[in-house]
PDB file of C-alpha atoms in Angstrom:
ATOM      1  CA  VAL J  29      14.137  46.160 -45.059  1.00  0.00           C
ATOM      2  CA  GLN J  30      12.735  44.482 -48.146  1.00  0.00           C
ATOM      3  CA  LEU J  31      14.086  41.376 -49.733  1.00  0.00           C
ATOM      4  CA  GLN J  32      15.475  41.785 -53.240  1.00  0.00           C
ATOM      5  CA  ALA J  33      13.289  40.019 -55.803  1.00  0.00           C
ATOM      6  CA  SER J  34      14.031  39.889 -59.514  1.00  0.00           C
ATOM      7  CA  GLY J  35      13.591  37.848 -62.670  1.00  0.00           C
ATOM      8  CA  GLY J  36      10.120  38.741 -63.850  1.00  0.00           C
ATOM      9  CA  GLY J  37       9.306  39.706 -67.401  1.00  0.00           C
ATOM     10  CA  LEU J  38       7.434  38.654 -70.486  1.00  0.00           C
ATOM     11  CA  ALA J  39       7.305  35.013 -71.535  1.00  0.00           C
ATOM     12  CA  GLN J  40       5.382  33.164 -74.199  1.00  0.00           C
ATOM     13  CA  PRO J  41       3.030  30.340 -73.266  1.00  0.00           C
ATOM     14  CA  GLY J  42       5.140  27.248 -72.751  1.00  0.00           C
ATOM     15  CA  GLY J  43       8.182  29.324 -71.919  1.00  0.00           C
ATOM     16  CA  SER J  44      10.248  29.632 -68.759  1.00  0.00           C
ATOM     17  CA  LEU J  45      11.341  32.257 -66.286  1.00  0.00           C
ATOM     18  CA  ARG J  46      13.368  32.082 -63.102  1.00  0.00           C
ATOM     19  CA  LEU J  47      12.651  34.386 -60.178  1.00  0.00           C
ATOM     20  CA  SER J  48      15.184  35.040 -57.455  1.00  0.00           C
ATOM     21  CA  CYS J  49      14.960  36.465 -53.947  1.00  0.00           C
ATOM     22  CA  ALA J  50      17.831  37.394 -51.673  1.00  0.00           C
ATOM     23  CA  ASP J  51      19.080  39.454 -48.777  1.00  0.00           C
ATOM     24  CA  PRO J  52      22.857  39.605 -49.226  1.00  0.00           C
ATOM     25  CA  ARG J  53      23.337  40.754 -45.645  1.00  0.00           C
ATOM     26  CA  MET J  54      21.616  37.704 -44.198  1.00  0.00           C
ATOM     27  CA  ILE J  55      23.949  35.266 -42.483  1.00  0.00           C
ATOM     28  CA  LEU J  56      23.712  31.641 -43.571  1.00  0.00           C
ATOM     29  CA  SER J  57      22.158  30.333 -40.354  1.00  0.00           C
ATOM     30  CA  THR J  58      19.402  32.942 -40.594  1.00  0.00           C
ATOM     31  CA  PHE J  59      18.862  32.144 -44.268  1.00  0.00           C
ATOM     32  CA  TRP J  60      18.491  28.452 -43.495  1.00  0.00           C
ATOM     33  CA  ALA J  61      16.100  29.111 -40.605  1.00  0.00           C
ATOM     34  CA  GLN J  62      13.551  30.869 -42.789  1.00  0.00           C
ATOM     35  CA  THR J  63      10.518  29.374 -44.404  1.00  0.00           C
ATOM     36  CA  TRP J  64      10.722  30.839 -47.891  1.00  0.00           C
ATOM     37  CA  ASN J  65       7.527  31.413 -49.844  1.00  0.00           C
ATOM     38  CA  TRP J  66       6.543  32.698 -53.241  1.00  0.00           C
ATOM     39  CA  TYR J  67       3.117  34.318 -53.529  1.00  0.00           C
ATOM     40  CA  ARG J  68       1.422  35.832 -56.521  1.00  0.00           C
ATOM     41  CA  GLN J  69      -1.417  38.234 -57.100  1.00  0.00           C
ATOM     42  CA  ALA J  70      -3.196  38.453 -60.413  1.00  0.00           C
ATOM     43  CA  PRO J  71      -5.268  41.511 -61.358  1.00  0.00           C
ATOM     44  CA  GLY J  72      -8.554  41.500 -59.505  1.00  0.00           C
ATOM     45  CA  LYS J  73      -7.654  38.429 -57.460  1.00  0.00           C
ATOM     46  CA  GLN J  74      -6.438  37.744 -53.956  1.00  0.00           C
ATOM     47  CA  ARG J  75      -2.832  36.983 -53.248  1.00  0.00           C
ATOM     48  CA  GLU J  76      -2.194  33.248 -53.283  1.00  0.00           C
ATOM     49  CA  LEU J  77       0.622  31.085 -51.982  1.00  0.00           C
ATOM     50  CA  VAL J  78       2.386  29.415 -54.894  1.00  0.00           C
ATOM     51  CA  ALA J  79       5.366  27.581 -53.412  1.00  0.00           C
ATOM     52  CA  THR J  80       7.017  27.020 -50.047  1.00  0.00           C
ATOM     53  CA  SER J  81      10.478  25.862 -49.030  1.00  0.00           C
ATOM     54  CA  SER J  82      10.383  24.915 -45.378  1.00  0.00           C
ATOM     55  CA  GLN J  83      13.224  25.288 -42.885  1.00  0.00           C
ATOM     56  CA  GLY J  84      14.227  21.707 -43.596  1.00  0.00           C
ATOM     57  CA  GLY J  85      14.111  22.269 -47.334  1.00  0.00           C
ATOM     58  CA  THR J  86      10.839  20.477 -48.049  1.00  0.00           C
ATOM     59  CA  ALA J  87       8.990  22.019 -50.978  1.00  0.00           C
ATOM     60  CA  ASN J  88       5.247  22.361 -51.398  1.00  0.00           C
ATOM     61  CA  TYR J  89       3.227  23.813 -54.236  1.00  0.00           C
ATOM     62  CA  THR J  90      -0.264  24.906 -55.006  1.00  0.00           C
ATOM     63  CA  ASP J  91      -1.973  22.407 -57.285  1.00  0.00           C
ATOM     64  CA  SER J  92      -2.032  24.672 -60.324  1.00  0.00           C
ATOM     65  CA  VAL J  93       1.787  24.825 -60.545  1.00  0.00           C
ATOM     66  CA  LYS J  94       2.760  21.297 -59.493  1.00  0.00           C
ATOM     67  CA  GLY J  95       5.062  19.705 -62.017  1.00  0.00           C
ATOM     68  CA  ARG J  96       5.817  23.065 -63.641  1.00  0.00           C
ATOM     69  CA  PHE J  97       7.366  25.236 -60.902  1.00  0.00           C
ATOM     70  CA  THR J  98      10.304  24.422 -58.639  1.00  0.00           C
ATOM     71  CA  ILE J  99      11.376  26.324 -55.534  1.00  0.00           C
ATOM     72  CA  TYR J 100      14.942  25.790 -54.404  1.00  0.00           C
ATOM     73  CA  ARG J 101      17.650  27.394 -52.298  1.00  0.00           C
ATOM     74  CA  ASP J 102      21.269  28.225 -53.062  1.00  0.00           C
ATOM     75  CA  ASN J 103      22.892  28.380 -49.650  1.00  0.00           C
ATOM     76  CA  ARG J 104      26.167  29.736 -50.977  1.00  0.00           C
ATOM     77  CA  LYS J 105      24.408  32.686 -52.576  1.00  0.00           C
ATOM     78  CA  LYS J 106      21.769  32.936 -49.839  1.00  0.00           C
ATOM     79  CA  THR J 107      19.187  33.123 -52.585  1.00  0.00           C
ATOM     80  CA  VAL J 108      15.860  31.400 -53.153  1.00  0.00           C
ATOM     81  CA  TYR J 109      14.686  30.710 -56.688  1.00  0.00           C
ATOM     82  CA  LEU J 110      11.389  29.910 -58.326  1.00  0.00           C
ATOM     83  CA  GLN J 111      11.966  28.132 -61.621  1.00  0.00           C
ATOM     84  CA  MET J 112       8.812  28.420 -63.708  1.00  0.00           C
ATOM     85  CA  ASN J 113       8.455  26.155 -66.744  1.00  0.00           C
ATOM     86  CA  SER J 114       5.581  25.484 -69.130  1.00  0.00           C
ATOM     87  CA  LEU J 115       4.160  28.894 -68.323  1.00  0.00           C
ATOM     88  CA  LYS J 116       0.497  29.570 -68.988  1.00  0.00           C
ATOM     89  CA  PRO J 117      -1.366  32.859 -69.437  1.00  0.00           C
ATOM     90  CA  GLU J 118      -3.051  32.248 -66.090  1.00  0.00           C
ATOM     91  CA  ASP J 119       0.372  32.456 -64.420  1.00  0.00           C
ATOM     92  CA  THR J 120       0.382  36.171 -65.180  1.00  0.00           C
ATOM     93  CA  ALA J 121       0.681  38.012 -61.872  1.00  0.00           C
ATOM     94  CA  VAL J 122       2.930  40.018 -59.619  1.00  0.00           C
ATOM     95  CA  TYR J 123       5.093  37.537 -57.714  1.00  0.00           C
ATOM     96  CA  TYR J 124       6.279  38.242 -54.184  1.00  0.00           C
ATOM     97  CA  CYS J 125       8.897  36.457 -52.154  1.00  0.00           C
ATOM     98  CA  ASN J 126       8.478  36.083 -48.424  1.00  0.00           C
ATOM     99  CA  ALA J 127      10.816  34.984 -45.638  1.00  0.00           C
ATOM    100  CA  TRP J 128       8.945  33.833 -42.551  1.00  0.00           C
ATOM    101  CA  THR J 129       9.756  32.689 -39.048  1.00  0.00           C
ATOM    102  CA  MET J 130       7.630  32.802 -35.905  1.00  0.00           C
ATOM    103  CA  ASN J 131       9.192  36.172 -35.101  1.00  0.00           C
ATOM    104  CA  THR J 132       9.760  37.763 -38.512  1.00  0.00           C
ATOM    105  CA  ASP J 133       7.816  38.194 -41.733  1.00  0.00           C
ATOM    106  CA  ARG J 134       9.685  39.919 -44.556  1.00  0.00           C
ATOM    107  CA  TRP J 135       8.656  40.610 -48.123  1.00  0.00           C
ATOM    108  CA  GLY J 136      10.203  41.472 -51.449  1.00  0.00           C
ATOM    109  CA  GLN J 137       8.937  44.297 -53.591  1.00  0.00           C
ATOM    110  CA  GLY J 138       7.139  42.127 -56.170  1.00  0.00           C
ATOM    111  CA  THR J 139       8.160  41.275 -59.704  1.00  0.00           C
ATOM    112  CA  LEU J 140       5.737  41.181 -62.632  1.00  0.00           C
ATOM    113  CA  VAL J 141       5.408  38.035 -64.722  1.00  0.00           C
ATOM    114  CA  THR J 142       3.412  38.318 -67.934  1.00  0.00           C
ATOM    115  CA  VAL J 143       2.684  35.243 -70.028  1.00  0.00           C
ATOM    116  CA  SER J 144       1.362  36.174 -73.424  1.00  0.00           C
ATOM    117  CA  SER J 145       1.873  35.428 -77.090  1.00  0.00           C
TER     118      SER J 145
END
């Protein structure tokens, strides 16, 4: 069953969007045990890993989004967010959330982010 991803849309350069990803049926211990990732795929390009929140909560980012994007978890809502600030046209892509463990690999349906004036 797919994760529920949302929050994409149109933003102007320099603007902000927040993406969210959740599985409301997931129990908290399972939610915490996942490594949560956000990937993106721009037209004509390969899918790339944008941000990771490890099982312990450590965040890592690809260089092109460092200082602009933040991945964080809301344990109460069992939701993972990607806060995207200072958006650039090159951030335009379909964004996918991913929940990974050694035994499971689940994906959201993708949400389109378009950055354009």
